[in-house]
Coordinates of C-alpha atoms in Angstrom, one line a residue:
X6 CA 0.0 0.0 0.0
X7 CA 1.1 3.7 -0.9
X8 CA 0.4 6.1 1.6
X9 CA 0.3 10.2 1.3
X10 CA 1.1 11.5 4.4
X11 CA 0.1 15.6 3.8
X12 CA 1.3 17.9 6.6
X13 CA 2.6 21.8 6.8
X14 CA 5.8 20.7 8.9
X15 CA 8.4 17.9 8.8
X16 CA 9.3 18.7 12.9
X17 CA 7.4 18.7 15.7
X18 CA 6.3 21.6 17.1
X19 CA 3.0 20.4 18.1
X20 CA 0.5 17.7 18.7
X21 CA -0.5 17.4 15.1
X22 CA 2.8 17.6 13.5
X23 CA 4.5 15.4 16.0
X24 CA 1.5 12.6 15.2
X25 CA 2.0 13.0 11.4
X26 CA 5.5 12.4 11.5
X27 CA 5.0 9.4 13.6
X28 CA 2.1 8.2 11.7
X29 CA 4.5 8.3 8.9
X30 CA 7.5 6.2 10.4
X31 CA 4.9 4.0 11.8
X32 CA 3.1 3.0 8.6
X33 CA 6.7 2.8 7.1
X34 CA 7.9 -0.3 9.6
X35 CA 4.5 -1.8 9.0
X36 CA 5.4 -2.2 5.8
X37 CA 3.6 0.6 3.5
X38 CA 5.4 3.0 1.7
X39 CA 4.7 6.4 2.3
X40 CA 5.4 9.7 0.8
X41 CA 5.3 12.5 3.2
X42 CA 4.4 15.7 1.7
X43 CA 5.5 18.7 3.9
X44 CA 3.8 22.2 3.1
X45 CA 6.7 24.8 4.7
X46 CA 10.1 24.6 4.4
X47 CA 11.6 23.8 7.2
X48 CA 13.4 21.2 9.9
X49 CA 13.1 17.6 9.1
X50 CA 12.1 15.1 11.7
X51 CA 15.2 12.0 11.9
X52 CA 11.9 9.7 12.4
X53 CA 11.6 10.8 8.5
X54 CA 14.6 8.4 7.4
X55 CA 13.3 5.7 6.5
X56 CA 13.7 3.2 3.2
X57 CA 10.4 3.0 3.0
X58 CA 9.7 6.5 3.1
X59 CA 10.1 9.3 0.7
X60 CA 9.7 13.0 1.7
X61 CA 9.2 15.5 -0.5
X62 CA 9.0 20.0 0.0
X63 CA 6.1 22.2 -1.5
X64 CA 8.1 25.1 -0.4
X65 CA 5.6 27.5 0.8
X66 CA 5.3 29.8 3.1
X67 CA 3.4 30.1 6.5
X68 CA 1.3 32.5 6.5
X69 CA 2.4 34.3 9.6
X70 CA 5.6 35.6 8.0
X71 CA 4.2 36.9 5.5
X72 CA 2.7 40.6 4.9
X73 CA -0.6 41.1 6.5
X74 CA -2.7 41.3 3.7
X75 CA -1.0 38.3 1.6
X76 CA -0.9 35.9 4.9
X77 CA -5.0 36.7 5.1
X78 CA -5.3 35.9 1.1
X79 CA -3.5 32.7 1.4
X80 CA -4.9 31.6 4.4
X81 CA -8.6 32.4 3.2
X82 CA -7.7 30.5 -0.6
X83 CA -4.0 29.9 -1.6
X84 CA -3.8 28.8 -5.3
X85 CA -0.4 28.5 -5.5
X86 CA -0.7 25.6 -2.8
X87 CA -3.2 23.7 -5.1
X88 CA -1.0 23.8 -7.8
X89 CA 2.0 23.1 -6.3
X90 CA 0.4 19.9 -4.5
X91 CA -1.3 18.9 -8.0
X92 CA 1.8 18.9 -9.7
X93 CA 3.7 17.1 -6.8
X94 CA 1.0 14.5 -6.5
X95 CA 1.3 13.9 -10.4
X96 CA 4.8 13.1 -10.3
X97 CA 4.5 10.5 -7.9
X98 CA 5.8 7.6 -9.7
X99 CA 3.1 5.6 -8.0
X100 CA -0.6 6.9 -7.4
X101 CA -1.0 6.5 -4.2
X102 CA -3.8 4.0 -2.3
X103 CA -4.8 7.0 0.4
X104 CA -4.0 10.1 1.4
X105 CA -3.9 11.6 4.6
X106 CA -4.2 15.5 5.6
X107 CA -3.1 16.3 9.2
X108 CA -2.3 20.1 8.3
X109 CA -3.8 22.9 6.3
X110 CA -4.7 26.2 7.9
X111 CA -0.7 27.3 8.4
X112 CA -0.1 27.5 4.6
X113 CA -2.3 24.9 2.4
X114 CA -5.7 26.6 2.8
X115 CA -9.0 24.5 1.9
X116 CA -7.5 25.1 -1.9
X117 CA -5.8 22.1 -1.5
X118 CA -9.0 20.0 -0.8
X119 CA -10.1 20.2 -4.4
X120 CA -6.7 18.9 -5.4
X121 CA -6.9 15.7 -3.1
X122 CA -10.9 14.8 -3.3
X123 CA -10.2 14.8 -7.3
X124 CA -7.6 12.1 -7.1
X125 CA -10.1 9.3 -7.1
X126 CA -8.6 7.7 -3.8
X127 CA -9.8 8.1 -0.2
X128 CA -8.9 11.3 1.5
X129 CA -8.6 11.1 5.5
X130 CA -8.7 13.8 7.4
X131 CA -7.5 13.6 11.4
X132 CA -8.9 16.5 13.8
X133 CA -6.2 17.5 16.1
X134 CA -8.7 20.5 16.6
X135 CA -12.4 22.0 15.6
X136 CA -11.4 23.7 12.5
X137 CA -13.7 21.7 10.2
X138 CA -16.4 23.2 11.7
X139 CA -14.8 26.6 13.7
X140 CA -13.5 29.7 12.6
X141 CA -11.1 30.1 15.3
X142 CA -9.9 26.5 15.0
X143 CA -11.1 25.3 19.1
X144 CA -14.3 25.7 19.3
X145 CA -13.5 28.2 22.2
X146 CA -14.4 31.7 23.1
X147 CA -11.1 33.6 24.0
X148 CA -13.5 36.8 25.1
X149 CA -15.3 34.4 27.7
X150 CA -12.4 32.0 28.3
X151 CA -15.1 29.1 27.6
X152 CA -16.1 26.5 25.1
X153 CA -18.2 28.2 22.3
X154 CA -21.8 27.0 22.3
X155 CA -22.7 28.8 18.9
X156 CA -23.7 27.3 15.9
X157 CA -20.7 27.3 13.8
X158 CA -20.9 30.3 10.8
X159 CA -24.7 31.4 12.9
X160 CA -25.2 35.1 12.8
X161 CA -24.3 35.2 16.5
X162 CA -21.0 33.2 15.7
X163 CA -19.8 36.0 13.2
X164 CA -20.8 38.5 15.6
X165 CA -18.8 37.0 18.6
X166 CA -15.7 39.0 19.2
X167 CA -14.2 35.3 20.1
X168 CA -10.7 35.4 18.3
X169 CA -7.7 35.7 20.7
X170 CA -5.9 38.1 18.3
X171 CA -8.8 40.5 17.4
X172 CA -12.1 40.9 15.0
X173 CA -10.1 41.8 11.8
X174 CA -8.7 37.8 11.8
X175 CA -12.0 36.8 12.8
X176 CA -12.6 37.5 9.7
X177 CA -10.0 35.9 7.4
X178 CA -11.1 33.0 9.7
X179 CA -14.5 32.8 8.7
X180 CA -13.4 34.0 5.4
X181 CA -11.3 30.6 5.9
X182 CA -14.3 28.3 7.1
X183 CA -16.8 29.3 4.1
X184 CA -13.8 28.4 1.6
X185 CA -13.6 25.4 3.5
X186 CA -17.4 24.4 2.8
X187 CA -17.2 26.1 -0.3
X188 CA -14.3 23.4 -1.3
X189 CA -15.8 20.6 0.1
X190 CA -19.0 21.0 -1.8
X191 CA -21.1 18.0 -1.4
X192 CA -18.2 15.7 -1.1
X193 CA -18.1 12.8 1.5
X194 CA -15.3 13.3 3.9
X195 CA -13.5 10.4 6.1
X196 CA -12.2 12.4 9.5
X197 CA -10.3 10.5 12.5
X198 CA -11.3 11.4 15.9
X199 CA -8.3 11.2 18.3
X200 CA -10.6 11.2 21.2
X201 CA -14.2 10.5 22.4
X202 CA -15.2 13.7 23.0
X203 CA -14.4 15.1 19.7
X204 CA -16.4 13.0 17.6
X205 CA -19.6 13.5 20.1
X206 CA -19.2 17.7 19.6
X207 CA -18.2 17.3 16.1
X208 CA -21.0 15.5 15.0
X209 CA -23.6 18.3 16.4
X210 CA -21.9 21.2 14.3
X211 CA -21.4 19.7 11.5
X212 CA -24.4 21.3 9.8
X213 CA -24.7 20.5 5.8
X214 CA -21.3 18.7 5.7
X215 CA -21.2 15.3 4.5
X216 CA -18.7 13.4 7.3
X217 CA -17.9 9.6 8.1
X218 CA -16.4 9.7 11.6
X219 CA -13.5 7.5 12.6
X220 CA -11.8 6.8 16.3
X221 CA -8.2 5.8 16.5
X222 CA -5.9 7.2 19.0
X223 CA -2.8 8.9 18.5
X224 CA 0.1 7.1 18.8
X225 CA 2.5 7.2 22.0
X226 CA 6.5 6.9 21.3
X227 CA 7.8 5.7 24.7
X228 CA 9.5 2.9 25.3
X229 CA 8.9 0.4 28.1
X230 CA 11.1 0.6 31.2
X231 CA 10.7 0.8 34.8
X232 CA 8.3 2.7 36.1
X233 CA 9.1 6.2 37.2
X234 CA 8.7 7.0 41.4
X235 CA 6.8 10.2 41.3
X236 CA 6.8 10.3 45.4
X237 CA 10.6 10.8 45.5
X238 CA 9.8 14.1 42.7
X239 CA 8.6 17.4 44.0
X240 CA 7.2 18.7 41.6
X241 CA 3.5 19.5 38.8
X242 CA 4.8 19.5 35.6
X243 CA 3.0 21.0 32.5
X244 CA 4.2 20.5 29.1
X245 CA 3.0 22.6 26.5
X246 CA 2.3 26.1 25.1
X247 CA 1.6 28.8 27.8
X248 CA -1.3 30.0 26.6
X249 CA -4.8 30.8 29.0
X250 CA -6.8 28.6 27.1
X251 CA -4.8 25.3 27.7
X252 CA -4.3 27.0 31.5
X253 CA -0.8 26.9 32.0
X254 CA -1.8 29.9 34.8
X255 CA -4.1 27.6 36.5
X256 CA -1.1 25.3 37.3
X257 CA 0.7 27.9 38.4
X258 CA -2.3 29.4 41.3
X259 CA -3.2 26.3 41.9
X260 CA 0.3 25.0 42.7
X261 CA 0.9 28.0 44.9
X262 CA -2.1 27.0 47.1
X263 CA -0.9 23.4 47.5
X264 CA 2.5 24.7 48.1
X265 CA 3.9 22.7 45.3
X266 CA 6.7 23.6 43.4
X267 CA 5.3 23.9 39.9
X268 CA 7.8 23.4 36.6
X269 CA 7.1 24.3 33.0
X270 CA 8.1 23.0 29.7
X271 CA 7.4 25.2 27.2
X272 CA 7.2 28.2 25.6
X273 CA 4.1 31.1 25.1
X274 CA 2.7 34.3 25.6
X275 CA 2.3 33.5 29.7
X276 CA 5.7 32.8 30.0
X277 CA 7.1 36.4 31.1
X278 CA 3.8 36.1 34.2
X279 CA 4.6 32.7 35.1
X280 CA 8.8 33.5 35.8
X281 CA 7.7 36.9 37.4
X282 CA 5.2 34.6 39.9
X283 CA 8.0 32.0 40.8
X284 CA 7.6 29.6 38.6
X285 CA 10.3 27.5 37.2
X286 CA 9.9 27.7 33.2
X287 CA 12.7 25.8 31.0
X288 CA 11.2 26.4 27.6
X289 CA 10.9 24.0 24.8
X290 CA 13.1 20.7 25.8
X291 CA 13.8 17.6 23.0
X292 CA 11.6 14.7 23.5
X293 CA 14.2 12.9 25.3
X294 CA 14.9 15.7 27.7
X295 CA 11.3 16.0 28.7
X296 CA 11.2 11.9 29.1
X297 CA 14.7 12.9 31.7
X298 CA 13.2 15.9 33.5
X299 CA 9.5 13.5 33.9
X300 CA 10.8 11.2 35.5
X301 CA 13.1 13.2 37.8
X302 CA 11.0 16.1 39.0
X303 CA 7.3 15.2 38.1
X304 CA 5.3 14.0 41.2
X305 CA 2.5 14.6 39.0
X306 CA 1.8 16.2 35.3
X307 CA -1.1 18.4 34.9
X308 CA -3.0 19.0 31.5
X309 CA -5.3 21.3 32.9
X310 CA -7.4 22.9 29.5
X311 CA -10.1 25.9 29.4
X312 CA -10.6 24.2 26.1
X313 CA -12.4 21.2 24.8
X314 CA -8.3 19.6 23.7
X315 CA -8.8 16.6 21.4
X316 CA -5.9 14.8 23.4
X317 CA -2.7 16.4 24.5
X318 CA 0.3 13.9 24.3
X319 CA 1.9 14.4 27.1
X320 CA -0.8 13.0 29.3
X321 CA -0.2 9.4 27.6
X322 CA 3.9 9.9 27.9
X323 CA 3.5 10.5 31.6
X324 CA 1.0 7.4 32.3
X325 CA 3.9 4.9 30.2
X326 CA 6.4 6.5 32.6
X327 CA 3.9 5.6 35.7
X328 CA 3.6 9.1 37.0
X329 CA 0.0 10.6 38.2
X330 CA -2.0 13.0 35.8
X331 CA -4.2 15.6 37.1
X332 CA -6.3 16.8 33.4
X333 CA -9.0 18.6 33.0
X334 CA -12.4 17.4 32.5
X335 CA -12.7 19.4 29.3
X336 CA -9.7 17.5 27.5
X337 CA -9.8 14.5 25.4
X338 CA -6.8 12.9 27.2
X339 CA -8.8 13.0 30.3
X340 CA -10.6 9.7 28.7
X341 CA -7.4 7.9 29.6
X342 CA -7.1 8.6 33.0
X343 CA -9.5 6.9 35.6
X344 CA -10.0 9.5 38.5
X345 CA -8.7 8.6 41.9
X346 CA -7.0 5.2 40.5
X347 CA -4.5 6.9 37.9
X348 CA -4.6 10.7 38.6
X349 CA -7.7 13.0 39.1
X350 CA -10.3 14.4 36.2
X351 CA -11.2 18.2 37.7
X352 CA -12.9 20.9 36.1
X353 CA -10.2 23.8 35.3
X354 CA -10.4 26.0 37.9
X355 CA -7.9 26.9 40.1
X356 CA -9.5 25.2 43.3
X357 CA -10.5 22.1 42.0
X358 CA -6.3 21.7 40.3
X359 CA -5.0 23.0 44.4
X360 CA -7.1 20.3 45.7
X361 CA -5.6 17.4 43.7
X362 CA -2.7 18.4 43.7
X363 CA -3.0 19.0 48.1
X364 CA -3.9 14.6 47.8
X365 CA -0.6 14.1 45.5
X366 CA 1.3 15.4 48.5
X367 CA 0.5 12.5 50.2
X368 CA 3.7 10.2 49.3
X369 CA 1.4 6.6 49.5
X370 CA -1.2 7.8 47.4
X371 CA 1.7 9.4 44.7
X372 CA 3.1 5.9 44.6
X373 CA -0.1 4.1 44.2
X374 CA -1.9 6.2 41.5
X375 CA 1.8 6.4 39.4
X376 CA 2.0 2.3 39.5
X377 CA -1.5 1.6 38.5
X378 CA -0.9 4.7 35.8
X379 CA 1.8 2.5 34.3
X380 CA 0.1 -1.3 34.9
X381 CA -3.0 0.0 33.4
X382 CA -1.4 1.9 30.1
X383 CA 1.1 -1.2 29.7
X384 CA -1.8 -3.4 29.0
X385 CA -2.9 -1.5 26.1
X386 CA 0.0 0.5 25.1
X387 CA -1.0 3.4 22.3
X388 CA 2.3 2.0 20.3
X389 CA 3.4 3.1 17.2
X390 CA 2.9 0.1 15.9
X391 CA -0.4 -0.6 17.4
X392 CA -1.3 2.7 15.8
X393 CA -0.2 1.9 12.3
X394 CA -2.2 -1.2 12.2
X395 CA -5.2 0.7 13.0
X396 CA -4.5 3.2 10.0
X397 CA -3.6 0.1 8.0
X398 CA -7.4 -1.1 8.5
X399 CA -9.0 1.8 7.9
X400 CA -7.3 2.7 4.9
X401 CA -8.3 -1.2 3.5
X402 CA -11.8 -0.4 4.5
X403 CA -12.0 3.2 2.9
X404 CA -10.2 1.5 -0.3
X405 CA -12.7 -1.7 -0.8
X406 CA -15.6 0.0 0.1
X407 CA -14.5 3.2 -3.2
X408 CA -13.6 0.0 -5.3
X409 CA -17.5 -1.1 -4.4
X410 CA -18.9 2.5 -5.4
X411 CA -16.8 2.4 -8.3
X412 CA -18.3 -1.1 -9.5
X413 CA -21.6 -0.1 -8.5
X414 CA -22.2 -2.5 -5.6
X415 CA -24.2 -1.3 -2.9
X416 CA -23.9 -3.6 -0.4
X417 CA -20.8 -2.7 2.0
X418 CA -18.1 -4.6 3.0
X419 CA -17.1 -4.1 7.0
X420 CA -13.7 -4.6 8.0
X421 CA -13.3 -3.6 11.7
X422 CA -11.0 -1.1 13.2
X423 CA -9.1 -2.1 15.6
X424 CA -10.3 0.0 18.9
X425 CA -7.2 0.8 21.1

């Protein structure tokens, strides 16, 4: 099987980038080969090397360096993407069996969709966020600091002053989501849910779109070895962008009440606050050096999101490593930790995050909740390989069911995903 794997970076600097690239390797040591098609220009993952796996450069630009009103133009419709894909795609020396977007709203635009539902293969789209449906890409209202409740593209959702930066890119952004339906069209689209809770909001806001819903999980690269011994750590960790809305200040307050040490990893516009309160920030680390500083300092990580987060990795890293997780009960990721056994699930406010983190002081119950972390993740690890198998299926599925249409069968042939 040949795989496109489409994407707007070759390096992780995100959740969605980060999976692509390992969905890429992954599929590769299963055995497909796999063309990975990065968008920007840029640093290349070493995961990328691979015999199996070709990579190849549209050479664009993201649209935040670029002038103002050419970055709004490109992100509402950029042509020169389509093309550029188009011709890349035509030169593959073998058509591909699927292809896979992870990426589009940094530099591809919805012109690329077009390009990719034309090809006569199945297109799969994963949601690392809302911006199939949302303007602002979370489904979150930055004005309220809450999950937006609006119908997406509703009078009252073009009114809403809800974008963090201000109303003049709300409105590339919804000039963004109406090229988005407008290139979809009527257009069946397959989209993977990396959590629960994603595909029960997505598929209430959906409106006219024609969507097939898929679950597979993300997958997890951490190696099995001893468990870590949060009890002997001292401190919450959060890993992550400093941003309000994924509450890297709520670890901080709530860490004061508990009179915790609290310990950042990461980078963001809270950053400058969070030093001047105390806290200890190390900005961005490799993924090895965050695996080092886990299992040395964390007595408990803490995904604590305003917003409705399809699945944060570092919640699943920590619970292979055996340490506690403390996650809000608004992120995805929170569906993987069982509250009271393997961390706490709070709502993300400041006193609910002091109070479990007041319990993880207890040394006994730090211990206990990190073991059964790691002897419950261990039994159903979120490999890459598990991962790839489930892609593997799907892709079969999407494939014979097309080959059905195409021969005019109607009745459908089920092939089951593997649910992990």
């Amino acid at each position: 099987m040949h795989v496109v794997i489409l994407a707007e970076f070759a390096a992780a600097s995100g959740g969605a980038e980060k999976v692509a690239v390992e969905s890429a390797r992954a599929l590769a040591e299963a055995g497909a080969q796999v063309t990975y098609i990065q968008a920007i220009s840029g640093p290349v993952d070493p995961l990328l090397d691979h015999p199996r796996l070709r990579r190849l450069d549209l050479g664009l630009a993201d649209v935040w360096s670029l002038p103002a009103w050419r970055g709004a133009a490109s992100g509402i419709w950029n042509g020169e993407a389509a093309a550029r894909l188009a011709a890349v795609l035509d030169r593959l020396p073998r058509a591909p069996d699927c292809v896979h977007l992870h990426q589009w709203t940094r530099a591809l635009s919805p012109a690329v969709l077009p390009v990719l539902l034309g090809r006569g293969v199945p297109v799969v789209l994963t949601l690392h966020d809302y911006a199939l449906t949302c303007p602002n890409g979370v489904d979150y209202r930055f004005d309220r600091a809450e999950p937006c409740a609006l119908t997406p593209l509703s009078g009252a959702c073009l009114a809403a002053p809800c974008d963090p930066k201000s109303r003049l890119h709300k409105l590339v952004r919804v000039g963004r989501a109406a090229a988005l339906r407008a290139a979809l069209g009527q257009a069946e689209l397959d989209v993977v849910h990396v959590c629960d809770g994603s595909r029960v909001r997505m598929e209430g806001r959906l409106g006219a779109l024609r969507v097939r819903h898929h679950r597979i999980d993300n997958p997890v690269r951490v190696e099995q070895r001893a468990p870590a011994e949060p009890a002997a750590a001292d401190a919450i960790v959060y890993v992550g962008r400093l941003t309000p809305e994924k509450g890297a200040d709520l670890v901080a307050e709530a860490a004061r009440r508990a009179e915790l040490p609290a310990l950042f990893i990461g980078a963001g516009p809270l950053e400058a606050r969070l030093r001047a309160e105390g806290a200890e920030v190390l900005g961005w680390r490799s993924p090895e050096a965050v695996a080092t500083i886990l299992r040395g300092r964390a007595r408990a990580v803490c995904a604590p999101s305003r917003w409705l987060e399809t699945g944060p990795l570092t919640v699943y890293e920590a619970l292979a490593q055996g340490l506690p997780v403390v996650a809000s009960r608004r992120s995805g990721a929170a569906e993987k930790v069982v509250d009271g056994e393997t961390g706490f699930v709070v709502e993300p406010e400041a006193a609910a995050l002091a109070g479990a983190f007041q319990s993880i002081k207890s040394d006994a119950l730090t211990a206990r909740l990190g073991r059964e972390a790691y002897d419950r993740y261990w039994r159903a690890p979120l490999t890459l390989a598990v991962h790839a198998q489930a892609l593997l299926a799907l892709y079969r599925q999407l494939n014979e069911e097309y080959f059905m249409r195409q021969c005019g069968m109607d009745r459908p042939v089920i092939l089951s995903v593997p649910a992990h």
